[in-house]
Coordinates of C-alpha atoms in Angstrom, one line a residue:
Chain A
M27 CA -111.9 4.7 72.8
A28 CA -112.3 7.5 70.3
S29 CA -112.5 8.4 66.6
V30 CA -110.2 10.6 64.9
A31 CA -111.0 13.0 62.2
F32 CA -109.3 15.6 59.8
E33 CA -111.4 18.3 58.7
H34 CA -110.0 19.9 55.7
V35 CA -106.6 19.7 57.3
T36 CA -103.9 21.7 55.2
K37 CA -100.3 21.8 56.3
R38 CA -97.5 24.2 55.1
F39 CA -93.8 24.3 55.9
G40 CA -93.2 27.5 54.6
D41 CA -93.7 27.1 50.7
V42 CA -94.1 23.4 51.0
V43 CA -97.4 22.0 51.2
A44 CA -97.0 18.6 53.3
V45 CA -100.6 17.8 53.7
E46 CA -103.4 19.6 51.4
D47 CA -107.0 19.8 52.2
L48 CA -107.0 16.3 54.2
D49 CA -110.7 15.1 55.1
L50 CA -110.6 11.8 56.8
H51 CA -112.5 10.1 59.4
V52 CA -111.0 7.1 61.4
D53 CA -113.8 5.3 63.0
D54 CA -113.5 4.4 66.7
R55 CA -111.5 0.8 67.1
E56 CA -110.5 1.1 63.7
F57 CA -107.0 0.0 62.5
L58 CA -106.3 2.8 60.0
V59 CA -103.3 2.4 57.9
L60 CA -101.8 5.6 56.3
L61 CA -100.1 4.5 53.1
G62 CA -97.8 6.1 50.6
P63 CA -94.4 7.0 49.5
S64 CA -91.8 8.8 51.4
G65 CA -92.7 12.5 51.4
C66 CA -96.4 12.1 50.7
G67 CA -97.2 13.9 54.0
K68 CA -98.4 10.5 56.2
S69 CA -96.0 11.1 58.7
T70 CA -97.0 14.9 59.1
A71 CA -100.6 14.0 59.2
L72 CA -99.6 11.3 61.9
R73 CA -97.8 14.1 63.8
M74 CA -100.7 16.4 63.7
I75 CA -102.8 14.0 65.4
A76 CA -100.1 13.7 68.1
G77 CA -99.9 17.5 68.5
L78 CA -96.1 17.5 67.4
E79 CA -97.3 19.6 64.6
E80 CA -100.2 22.0 64.3
P81 CA -102.4 22.4 61.1
T82 CA -102.0 25.4 59.0
E83 CA -105.7 25.3 58.2
G84 CA -108.5 23.0 59.2
A85 CA -109.6 21.2 62.3
I86 CA -108.4 17.7 64.0
R87 CA -110.9 15.9 66.1
I88 CA -110.3 13.2 68.7
G89 CA -113.7 11.9 69.6
E90 CA -115.7 14.6 70.3
H91 CA -113.0 17.4 71.1
R92 CA -111.4 19.4 68.7
V93 CA -107.9 18.9 69.5
D94 CA -105.6 21.5 67.2
G95 CA -103.9 23.6 69.7
V96 CA -104.3 21.3 72.5
D97 CA -100.8 20.1 74.1
P98 CA -100.0 16.5 73.0
K99 CA -100.2 15.5 76.5
D100 CA -103.8 16.3 76.8
R101 CA -104.8 14.3 73.7
D102 CA -104.9 10.9 75.4
L103 CA -103.0 9.1 73.0
A104 CA -99.7 7.1 72.7
M105 CA -97.1 7.0 69.9
V106 CA -94.7 4.4 68.8
F107 CA -91.8 5.9 66.7
Q108 CA -89.7 4.3 64.2
S109 CA -86.6 4.6 66.1
Y110 CA -88.7 3.4 69.1
A111 CA -87.4 6.4 71.0
L112 CA -86.7 4.7 74.2
Y113 CA -84.7 6.3 76.8
P114 CA -81.2 4.7 76.4
H115 CA -80.3 5.7 80.1
K116 CA -83.5 4.1 81.7
S117 CA -84.2 0.3 82.3
V118 CA -87.1 -1.3 80.3
R119 CA -89.2 -0.9 83.7
Q120 CA -88.4 2.8 83.8
N121 CA -89.3 3.3 80.0
I122 CA -92.7 1.6 80.6
E123 CA -93.4 3.3 83.4
F124 CA -92.4 7.1 82.3
P125 CA -95.9 8.0 81.1
L126 CA -97.5 7.0 84.2
R127 CA -95.2 8.5 86.4
S128 CA -95.4 11.8 84.1
R129 CA -99.4 11.7 84.7
K130 CA -98.6 11.1 88.5
V131 CA -100.2 7.6 88.8
P132 CA -99.6 6.3 92.2
P133 CA -96.5 4.0 92.8
A134 CA -98.6 1.1 93.8
E135 CA -100.9 1.0 90.7
R136 CA -97.8 2.0 88.5
T137 CA -96.1 -1.4 89.5
Q138 CA -99.2 -3.4 88.5
L139 CA -99.7 -1.6 85.1
V140 CA -95.9 -1.9 84.2
Q141 CA -96.3 -5.6 84.9
D142 CA -99.6 -6.0 83.0
A143 CA -98.0 -4.3 80.0
A144 CA -94.8 -6.3 80.1
G145 CA -96.8 -9.5 80.5
Q146 CA -98.9 -8.9 77.7
L147 CA -95.8 -8.3 75.6
G148 CA -93.6 -11.1 76.7
L149 CA -91.0 -8.7 78.7
S150 CA -91.6 -9.7 82.3
T151 CA -88.0 -11.1 82.5
L152 CA -86.1 -8.1 80.9
L153 CA -87.7 -5.4 82.8
D154 CA -84.2 -4.6 84.5
R155 CA -82.4 -4.3 81.3
K156 CA -81.4 -1.3 79.6
P157 CA -82.6 -0.8 75.9
R158 CA -78.9 -1.2 74.4
E159 CA -78.8 -4.8 75.9
L160 CA -82.1 -5.8 74.0
S161 CA -82.5 -7.0 70.4
G162 CA -84.5 -5.1 67.7
G163 CA -87.6 -7.0 68.2
Q164 CA -87.5 -6.8 72.0
R165 CA -86.8 -3.1 71.9
Q166 CA -90.0 -2.7 69.7
R167 CA -91.9 -4.7 72.2
V168 CA -90.7 -2.1 75.0
A169 CA -92.0 0.8 72.7
L170 CA -95.4 -0.8 72.2
A171 CA -95.6 -1.5 76.1
R172 CA -94.9 2.0 77.0
A173 CA -97.6 2.9 74.7
I174 CA -100.2 0.5 76.0
V175 CA -99.4 1.0 79.6
R176 CA -101.8 4.1 79.9
R177 CA -104.5 2.6 78.0
P178 CA -104.9 5.8 75.8
A179 CA -107.8 6.4 73.5
V180 CA -105.8 6.3 70.3
F181 CA -102.2 4.8 69.1
L182 CA -100.3 6.3 66.6
M183 CA -97.4 4.2 64.9
D184 CA -94.9 5.6 62.6
E185 CA -93.4 3.1 60.6
P186 CA -92.9 0.5 63.9
L187 CA -91.8 -2.3 61.8
S188 CA -89.1 -0.7 59.4
N189 CA -86.2 -1.3 61.7
L190 CA -87.0 -4.9 62.1
D191 CA -85.6 -7.8 59.7
A192 CA -88.1 -9.7 57.4
N193 CA -88.9 -12.5 59.8
M194 CA -89.5 -10.6 62.8
R195 CA -91.6 -8.0 60.6
T196 CA -94.0 -10.8 59.6
A197 CA -94.3 -12.0 63.2
T198 CA -95.0 -8.8 64.6
R199 CA -97.6 -7.9 62.0
A200 CA -99.8 -10.5 63.3
E201 CA -99.4 -9.7 66.8
L202 CA -100.1 -6.2 66.1
V203 CA -103.6 -7.2 64.6
E204 CA -103.9 -9.4 67.5
L205 CA -103.1 -6.3 70.0
H206 CA -105.6 -4.4 68.3
Q207 CA -108.4 -7.0 68.5
R208 CA -107.5 -7.3 72.5
L209 CA -107.2 -3.7 73.3
G210 CA -110.0 -2.5 71.3
T211 CA -108.6 0.8 70.7
T212 CA -108.2 3.3 67.4
F213 CA -104.8 2.7 65.8
V214 CA -103.4 4.8 63.2
Y215 CA -100.5 3.3 61.5
V216 CA -98.3 4.8 59.2
T217 CA -96.4 2.9 56.7
H218 CA -94.6 2.8 53.0
D219 CA -94.9 -0.8 53.1
Q220 CA -98.1 -2.0 51.0
V221 CA -97.8 -5.5 52.5
E222 CA -98.4 -4.0 56.2
A223 CA -101.4 -2.2 54.9
M224 CA -102.8 -4.9 53.3
T225 CA -102.6 -7.4 56.1
M226 CA -103.3 -5.2 59.1
A227 CA -105.6 -2.3 58.2
T228 CA -109.2 -2.4 58.7
R229 CA -109.3 0.6 56.2
V230 CA -106.5 1.9 54.4
A231 CA -105.7 5.7 53.2
V232 CA -103.7 5.9 50.1
M233 CA -101.7 9.2 50.3
S234 CA -99.6 11.0 47.5
E235 CA -97.8 14.4 47.5
G236 CA -99.9 15.6 50.3
S237 CA -103.7 14.5 49.2
L238 CA -105.6 11.6 50.0
Q239 CA -105.8 9.4 46.9
Q240 CA -108.2 6.7 48.1
L241 CA -109.6 5.3 51.3
G242 CA -111.4 2.1 51.5
V243 CA -110.8 -1.6 52.8
P244 CA -107.5 -3.1 51.7
Q245 CA -109.1 -5.7 49.0
E246 CA -111.4 -3.1 47.8
V247 CA -108.5 -0.9 47.2
Y248 CA -106.9 -3.5 45.5
D249 CA -109.7 -4.7 43.4
R250 CA -110.7 -1.1 42.2
P251 CA -107.9 1.5 42.8
A252 CA -109.3 4.9 42.3
N253 CA -106.4 6.2 40.0
V254 CA -103.3 5.2 38.3
F255 CA -101.2 6.0 41.3
V256 CA -103.1 3.7 43.7
A257 CA -103.2 1.1 41.0
Q258 CA -99.4 1.1 40.7
F259 CA -98.5 1.7 44.3
I260 CA -100.6 -1.4 45.4
G261 CA -99.8 -4.8 44.4
S262 CA -96.4 -6.3 43.9
P263 CA -95.2 -6.6 41.2
P264 CA -97.1 -3.3 40.5
M265 CA -100.1 -3.2 37.8
N266 CA -99.1 -3.0 34.3
V267 CA -100.4 0.2 32.6
V268 CA -100.5 1.1 29.1
P269 CA -102.2 3.5 26.7
G270 CA -105.3 2.5 25.3
P271 CA -104.2 1.9 21.8
V272 CA -101.8 -0.7 22.8
A273 CA -104.4 -2.5 24.6
A274 CA -106.5 -2.5 21.4
P275 CA -106.1 -6.2 21.1
L276 CA -108.0 -6.7 24.2
G277 CA -111.0 -4.7 22.8
V278 CA -110.0 -1.3 24.2
G279 CA -108.4 0.7 21.7
R280 CA -109.6 4.4 23.2
D281 CA -106.9 6.7 23.1
D282 CA -108.4 8.7 26.1
V283 CA -107.7 6.1 28.5
V284 CA -105.0 4.1 29.8
V285 CA -105.3 0.5 30.6
G286 CA -104.4 -1.3 34.0
I287 CA -103.8 -5.1 34.1
R288 CA -102.6 -6.9 37.3
P289 CA -99.9 -9.4 36.5
E290 CA -101.7 -12.2 37.8
H291 CA -104.5 -11.3 35.2
L292 CA -102.4 -11.6 32.3
M293 CA -102.3 -14.6 30.4
I294 CA -99.8 -15.8 27.7
G295 CA -101.5 -17.5 24.5
T296 CA -101.9 -17.3 21.0
A297 CA -104.4 -14.1 20.8
G298 CA -104.0 -10.4 22.3
I299 CA -101.1 -7.9 22.5
S300 CA -98.1 -9.1 20.7
A301 CA -94.8 -8.6 22.9
I302 CA -91.3 -9.9 23.2
V303 CA -90.2 -11.6 26.5
R304 CA -87.1 -9.6 28.0
V305 CA -86.5 -11.2 31.3
V306 CA -87.9 -13.9 33.3
E307 CA -87.5 -13.9 37.1
S308 CA -88.1 -16.8 39.2
L309 CA -89.0 -16.4 42.7
G310 CA -89.4 -19.9 43.7
H311 CA -92.8 -19.8 44.4
E312 CA -93.7 -18.1 41.1
R313 CA -92.1 -16.4 37.9
H314 CA -92.4 -13.0 36.8
V315 CA -92.0 -12.7 32.6
L316 CA -91.1 -9.4 31.7
C317 CA -92.5 -8.5 28.4
E318 CA -92.1 -5.5 26.1
A319 CA -94.9 -4.3 23.6
D320 CA -94.7 -1.4 21.8
G321 CA -92.0 0.2 24.1
H322 CA -94.1 -0.5 27.1
R323 CA -93.1 -2.7 29.9
L324 CA -95.5 -5.5 31.0
I325 CA -95.3 -8.1 33.9
V326 CA -97.1 -11.5 33.7
R327 CA -97.2 -13.6 36.7
C328 CA -96.9 -17.4 35.9
P329 CA -96.8 -20.5 38.1
A330 CA -93.2 -21.5 39.2
H331 CA -93.4 -24.9 37.3
G332 CA -94.9 -25.7 33.9
D333 CA -94.3 -24.3 30.7
A334 CA -93.1 -20.7 30.5
P335 CA -91.7 -18.6 27.9
V336 CA -87.8 -18.0 27.6
E337 CA -86.3 -14.5 26.9
G338 CA -86.4 -13.5 23.2
D339 CA -89.7 -15.3 22.7
A340 CA -92.5 -13.6 20.7
V341 CA -95.7 -13.9 22.8
H342 CA -99.3 -12.7 23.0
L343 CA -100.8 -11.4 26.1
S344 CA -104.7 -11.3 27.0
A345 CA -106.9 -10.7 29.7
R346 CA -110.5 -10.9 30.6
P347 CA -112.4 -7.9 30.2
E348 CA -113.5 -8.0 33.9
H349 CA -109.8 -7.6 34.6
L350 CA -109.2 -4.6 32.8
H351 CA -109.2 -1.2 34.8
L352 CA -109.6 1.9 32.6
F353 CA -108.4 5.2 34.1
D354 CA -108.7 8.7 32.2
A355 CA -105.5 9.4 30.2
S356 CA -105.1 12.9 31.3
S357 CA -106.4 13.0 34.9
G358 CA -105.5 9.4 35.9
Q359 CA -108.9 8.8 37.5
R360 CA -110.7 5.4 37.2
V361 CA -113.4 5.5 34.5
A362 CA -114.3 1.5 34.7
Chain B
M29 CA -51.6 -28.3 62.4
A30 CA -52.7 -25.1 63.6
V31 CA -49.7 -24.6 66.0
P32 CA -46.9 -24.5 63.3
V33 CA -49.2 -22.2 61.3
Q34 CA -49.5 -19.8 64.1
A35 CA -46.0 -19.7 64.8
G36 CA -45.3 -19.3 61.1
G37 CA -47.9 -16.3 61.2
A38 CA -46.0 -15.0 64.3
E39 CA -42.6 -14.9 62.3
V40 CA -44.1 -13.2 59.4
V41 CA -45.5 -10.3 61.6
V42 CA -42.1 -10.0 63.4
G43 CA -40.3 -10.3 60.1
R44 CA -42.4 -7.5 59.0
R45 CA -42.0 -5.4 62.2
K46 CA -38.4 -5.5 61.9
R47 CA -38.4 -4.6 58.3
E48 CA -40.7 -1.6 59.1
W49 CA -38.5 -0.4 61.8
P50 CA -36.6 2.2 60.0
L51 CA -39.3 3.6 58.4
A52 CA -41.2 4.0 61.7
V53 CA -38.2 5.7 63.1
I54 CA -38.1 8.3 60.2
L55 CA -41.7 8.9 60.6
L56 CA -41.6 9.5 64.4
L57 CA -38.4 11.5 64.4
P58 CA -39.6 14.9 63.7
S59 CA -42.3 14.6 66.6
A60 CA -39.9 13.0 69.0
V61 CA -37.2 15.5 68.3
V62 CA -39.9 18.4 69.1
F63 CA -41.4 16.7 72.1
G64 CA -38.0 15.7 73.3
L65 CA -36.6 19.0 72.9
F66 CA -39.5 21.2 74.3
V67 CA -41.2 18.7 76.6
F68 CA -39.4 16.0 78.0
Y69 CA -36.2 17.3 78.2
P70 CA -37.4 20.2 80.2
L71 CA -39.3 18.0 82.2
A72 CA -36.8 15.9 83.2
R73 CA -34.3 18.8 83.9
T74 CA -37.4 20.3 85.9
I75 CA -37.5 17.2 88.0
Q76 CA -33.9 17.1 88.7
L77 CA -33.8 21.0 89.5
G78 CA -36.7 20.4 92.1
M79 CA -33.9 18.1 93.9
Y80 CA -31.4 21.0 94.2
R81 CA -31.2 23.9 96.6
S82 CA -30.8 27.1 94.6
D83 CA -27.7 29.1 95.3
P84 CA -28.0 32.9 95.4
F85 CA -26.0 33.5 92.1
G86 CA -28.7 31.5 90.0
G87 CA -26.6 28.2 89.7
L88 CA -27.7 24.6 90.3
G89 CA -26.7 24.8 94.2
R90 CA -26.6 21.9 96.4
Y91 CA -28.2 18.7 96.0
V92 CA -30.7 18.1 98.6
G93 CA -32.7 15.0 97.1
P94 CA -36.4 14.3 96.7
S95 CA -37.2 15.5 100.4
Q96 CA -37.4 19.0 98.7
Y97 CA -40.6 17.9 97.0
W98 CA -42.1 17.1 100.8
D99 CA -40.9 20.5 101.9
V100 CA -42.7 22.1 98.9
L101 CA -45.9 20.0 99.6
T102 CA -46.2 21.0 103.1
S103 CA -44.9 24.8 102.8
E104 CA -47.1 27.4 103.8
S105 CA -46.9 29.3 100.6
F106 CA -47.7 26.6 98.3
L107 CA -50.6 25.1 100.5
R108 CA -51.9 28.9 100.5
S109 CA -51.4 29.1 96.8
L110 CA -53.3 25.5 96.2
G111 CA -56.2 26.8 98.5
V112 CA -56.4 29.9 96.3
T113 CA -56.5 27.8 93.4
L114 CA -59.1 25.3 94.8
K115 CA -61.1 28.4 95.6
F116 CA -60.7 29.7 92.1
A117 CA -61.8 26.3 90.7
A118 CA -65.0 26.4 93.0
L119 CA -65.9 29.7 91.6
T120 CA -65.4 29.2 88.1
V121 CA -66.2 25.8 87.3
P122 CA -70.0 25.2 88.5
T123 CA -70.4 29.0 87.5
G124 CA -69.1 28.4 84.1
L125 CA -70.9 24.9 83.6
G126 CA -74.1 26.7 84.7
L127 CA -73.9 29.5 82.4
G128 CA -72.8 27.4 79.3
L129 CA -75.5 25.2 80.1
G130 CA -78.1 27.8 80.3
L131 CA -76.9 29.6 77.0
A132 CA -76.8 26.4 75.3
V133 CA -80.3 25.5 76.1
L134 CA -81.5 29.0 75.0
G135 CA -79.2 28.6 71.9
H136 CA -80.9 25.4 71.1
Q137 CA -84.4 26.8 70.5
Q138 CA -85.6 27.1 66.9
L139 CA -86.1 30.8 67.0
R140 CA -85.5 33.3 64.0
G141 CA -82.1 34.8 64.0
I142 CA -80.9 32.1 66.6
G143 CA -77.7 32.1 64.7
V144 CA -76.7 35.7 65.6
Y145 CA -77.0 34.7 69.3
R146 CA -75.1 31.5 68.7
T147 CA -72.3 33.3 67.1
I148 CA -72.0 35.8 70.1
F149 CA -72.3 33.1 72.7
S150 CA -69.5 31.3 71.3
S151 CA -67.4 34.3 70.4
T152 CA -65.2 34.2 73.5
V153 CA -63.4 31.5 72.1
A154 CA -61.9 33.9 69.6
T155 CA -60.8 36.1 72.2
S156 CA -57.3 35.9 73.7
V157 CA -56.8 36.2 77.3
A158 CA -54.9 39.4 77.0
V159 CA -57.8 41.2 75.0
A160 CA -60.4 39.6 77.6
S161 CA -58.3 40.6 80.5
L162 CA -57.8 44.3 79.2
M163 CA -61.7 44.4 78.6
W164 CA -62.1 43.4 82.3
L165 CA -59.9 45.9 83.6
T166 CA -61.5 48.5 81.8
L167 CA -64.9 47.2 82.9
L168 CA -63.8 46.9 86.5
N169 CA -62.0 50.1 86.7
P170 CA -63.0 52.0 89.8
S171 CA -63.6 55.3 88.3
I172 CA -64.3 54.7 84.4
G173 CA -65.4 51.3 84.4
L174 CA -69.0 50.3 83.3
V175 CA -69.5 48.0 86.2
N176 CA -68.8 50.8 88.9
Q177 CA -70.6 53.4 87.0
A178 CA -73.8 51.2 86.9
L179 CA -73.5 50.2 90.5
T180 CA -73.3 54.1 91.2
K181 CA -76.3 54.6 89.3
L182 CA -77.9 51.8 91.5
G183 CA -77.1 54.0 94.5
H184 CA -74.2 51.5 95.2
E185 CA -70.7 52.7 96.5
P186 CA -68.1 52.1 93.9
I187 CA -66.4 48.7 94.6
I188 CA -62.5 48.6 94.1
F189 CA -62.8 45.3 92.5
L190 CA -59.3 44.3 91.8
Q191 CA -57.6 45.8 94.9
R192 CA -59.8 44.3 97.7
P193 CA -58.8 40.8 99.0
G194 CA -62.4 39.9 98.9
W195 CA -63.5 41.0 95.5
A196 CA -60.1 40.4 93.5
L197 CA -60.3 36.6 93.2
V198 CA -64.1 37.0 92.4
S199 CA -63.1 39.5 89.5
V200 CA -60.7 37.1 88.1
A201 CA -63.1 34.3 88.5
M202 CA -65.6 36.5 86.6
A203 CA -63.1 37.3 83.6
T204 CA -62.5 33.6 83.5
V205 CA -65.8 32.5 83.4
W206 CA -66.4 34.8 80.7
Q207 CA -63.5 34.0 78.7
N208 CA -64.4 30.0 79.0
L209 CA -68.0 30.8 78.3
G210 CA -67.6 30.1 74.3
F211 CA -66.0 26.7 74.8
T212 CA -68.7 25.8 77.3
F213 CA -71.5 26.9 75.1
I214 CA -70.0 25.0 71.9
V215 CA -69.3 22.0 73.7
I216 CA -72.7 21.7 75.6
S217 CA -74.6 22.8 72.3
A218 CA -73.1 19.9 70.7
G219 CA -74.2 17.6 73.3
L220 CA -77.5 19.2 73.0
Q221 CA -77.7 18.3 69.2
S222 CA -77.1 14.7 70.0
V223 CA -80.1 14.3 71.9
P224 CA -82.6 12.9 69.5
D225 CA -85.8 15.0 69.0
E226 CA -87.8 11.8 68.9
L227 CA -87.0 11.2 72.4
L228 CA -88.2 14.6 73.6
E229 CA -91.5 14.2 71.4
S230 CA -92.1 10.8 73.0
A231 CA -91.8 12.2 76.4
R232 CA -94.0 15.2 75.3
I233 CA -96.6 12.8 74.2
D234 CA -96.2 10.7 77.4
G235 CA -97.2 14.0 79.5
A236 CA -93.9 15.2 80.4
G237 CA -93.6 18.8 80.9
P238 CA -90.6 20.9 79.9
W239 CA -89.0 20.7 83.1
R240 CA -89.5 16.9 83.5
R241 CA -88.3 16.5 79.7
F242 CA -85.0 18.2 80.8
R243 CA -84.4 16.4 83.9
E244 CA -85.2 13.0 82.8
V245 CA -84.4 13.1 79.0
T246 CA -82.0 15.8 78.1
L247 CA -79.6 16.1 81.2
P248 CA -78.8 12.5 81.4
L249 CA -78.2 12.0 77.8
L250 CA -76.0 15.2 78.2
S251 CA -74.2 14.1 81.3
P252 CA -71.2 12.6 79.5
T253 CA -70.6 16.3 78.2
L254 CA -71.2 18.0 81.2
L255 CA -68.6 15.9 82.7
F256 CA -66.1 16.5 80.0
A257 CA -66.7 20.2 80.2
F258 CA -66.3 19.9 84.0
V259 CA -62.9 18.4 83.9
V260 CA -61.8 20.9 81.1
L261 CA -62.8 23.7 83.0
S262 CA -61.1 22.1 86.0
I263 CA -57.8 21.9 84.2
N264 CA -58.1 25.4 82.8
A265 CA -58.6 26.6 86.5
F266 CA -55.4 24.8 87.6
Q267 CA -53.4 26.3 84.5
T268 CA -54.8 30.0 84.8
F269 CA -52.0 32.5 84.5
G270 CA -52.7 35.3 82.0
Q271 CA -55.8 36.8 83.8
V272 CA -53.8 37.1 87.1
D273 CA -50.8 38.5 85.6
L274 CA -52.6 41.2 83.8
L275 CA -55.4 42.0 86.4
T276 CA -54.1 41.6 89.6
H277 CA -50.4 40.3 89.7
G278 CA -51.3 37.7 92.4
G279 CA -52.4 40.5 94.9
P280 CA -53.7 42.0 96.9
L281 CA -51.9 40.0 99.9
H282 CA -51.5 37.0 97.6
S283 CA -55.3 36.6 97.4
T284 CA -55.3 36.0 93.7
E285 CA -52.0 33.9 93.6
L286 CA -52.9 30.8 91.5
L287 CA -50.4 27.8 91.4
V288 CA -49.0 28.9 88.0
Y289 CA -48.4 32.5 89.1
H290 CA -46.9 31.4 92.2
V291 CA -44.5 29.3 90.7
F292 CA -43.7 31.9 88.0
Q293 CA -43.0 34.5 90.9
R294 CA -40.8 31.9 92.6
T295 CA -38.7 31.2 89.6
S296 CA -36.8 34.6 89.7
N297 CA -35.5 34.3 93.3
D298 CA -35.7 30.6 93.9
P299 CA -35.9 28.3 90.8
S300 CA -35.4 25.0 92.3
T301 CA -38.4 25.4 94.7
A302 CA -40.3 26.7 91.9
A303 CA -39.3 23.7 89.8
A304 CA -40.4 21.3 92.8
E305 CA -43.8 23.1 92.8
A306 CA -44.1 23.1 88.9
V307 CA -43.9 19.2 89.2
V308 CA -46.5 18.9 92.0
L309 CA -48.7 21.2 89.9
F310 CA -48.0 18.9 87.1
G311 CA -48.9 15.9 88.9
I312 CA -52.3 17.6 89.7
V313 CA -53.1 18.4 86.1
L314 CA -52.0 14.8 85.0
L315 CA -54.4 13.4 87.4
L316 CA -57.3 15.6 86.1
T317 CA -56.3 14.7 82.4
L318 CA -56.5 10.9 83.4
V319 CA -59.8 11.4 84.7
Q320 CA -60.7 13.3 81.6
L321 CA -59.5 10.4 79.2
R322 CA -61.4 7.9 81.2
V323 CA -64.3 10.3 80.7
L324 CA -64.0 10.5 76.9
E325 CA -63.8 7.0 76.8
R326 CA -67.2 6.3 78.4
R327 CA -68.2 9.0 76.2
V328 CA -67.6 7.0 72.9
H329 CA -69.3 3.9 74.6
Y330 CA -72.3 5.7 75.9
G331 CA -76.1 4.9 75.0
D332 CA -76.8 2.5 72.2

């Protein structure tokens, strides 16, 4: 049980700044998701907690202890890698047992702990198999079992679901949330998948180009994105962002702002921004109407059934004032 | 209707095979001629020669049959030479593997200028046996050699490396280990690169120190590579000739007379016995090669 804190941490690889002045406090028992596109520095941040990379500047704390410079094994944490990093020549049992043997846990206790961990993840019947004899989902469970077996203070996960197929991923998301609740341990979870962030995180930290963009509860980040990057990164399809003058019919019209409107908040009617329908995508449960207004693309989310425009139609798009997000045109930061 | 269809399919295949025969022959001919002329024909003649007893004038001599192979296998000189060869393999293979592994692990570190060391460590693959042997001949020279100069500086008597029965084989082994080191280094380095970083990082987080990481993660994943290098070095040991010819001529007192050199020396005065010995040597190397092929096969299917 421990909190994790980045205190003005910067990491440079030669001339490349991977993480810039990251100041972030992860509470004890929190499920914090580091979210961002590839190359945004989220994995580097995670690896700095693990001790696989050392910060160039700043401090990292786990609980009360400053850990930068401390060997990974003395940080009391476990990590699940994207590739699972299972030892191919060891059986499932030996894989799960490895952290215990490294730390000289007596054999009798080891057996008990391995059985507990395997039982929790439904691996009890697979203990004598080799990783290559397991499915992707089972391998992922072995990696999780190996992480929980020692009851570390902090769990680090680096895109642990990205090698699973879509169904497995959905099922495992719920299991991870359950595991987090059961263990009551701090989780720091790296992903580029906003759905994982929205569904699992107690708080999400959105990163881009090495710096923290926004930190908050998922719903809050979705409802009030701090800047254009966050607005467009979270949400699928992404938020529509158009220059102020284009949104003039909605009552904005200022040219020092850009206006963001989520696709579900745009309504097709008789008043508002005039646009031409370019493509209508049907997803089964809903339809996405891609429109073009003054050279800008706008996506409208419509119900799957009922009237909808077709390609080439001239339409008018409107939105309620409380659904408009205003961002500064030059900095991209939220104004209202 | 599956059966006729299948039969028809088979006929089509047979028909195509028949049509492609001439092309296959044309394509295979060049290598068949080269191999036939320079490998299979000499091999067949050697096996045949091994069943004759040489006459003093260099002719084929009298047919004595396959029994000569048994005579050769049990002859004192052949067994002595086989013993020397085994001792030579025992001296060169484990040392070569150990040093190669050590250098490869050193060369695997991410250090400034490591490329220079990697190049130096692998450079012996680009050295011919003749050059390597001459270099060692000079290094081991009793009066001007660097090794003896160093020994004298340390207060030790000079050692006549290549003329003492106890030292000669060790000296040839040293030259051979050095010569093979580049190959071993390259092969093991390649093996090390195939060990995923994430496994070692995971082991580090899981509390394994450098030694445990090496023993429990790196070494097992490297074992197919090490097995491969082991077999190749063993075959090399059984085929060693150049170093012996240039450094010791098999002496003193036959103490460095490895199998190939032994056969070579026999050829001039007793070609048929030499032929029989060569065939036995061929059998030994063939066996090692089969082991090697099995190893390579396993290497391909290793891991997940």
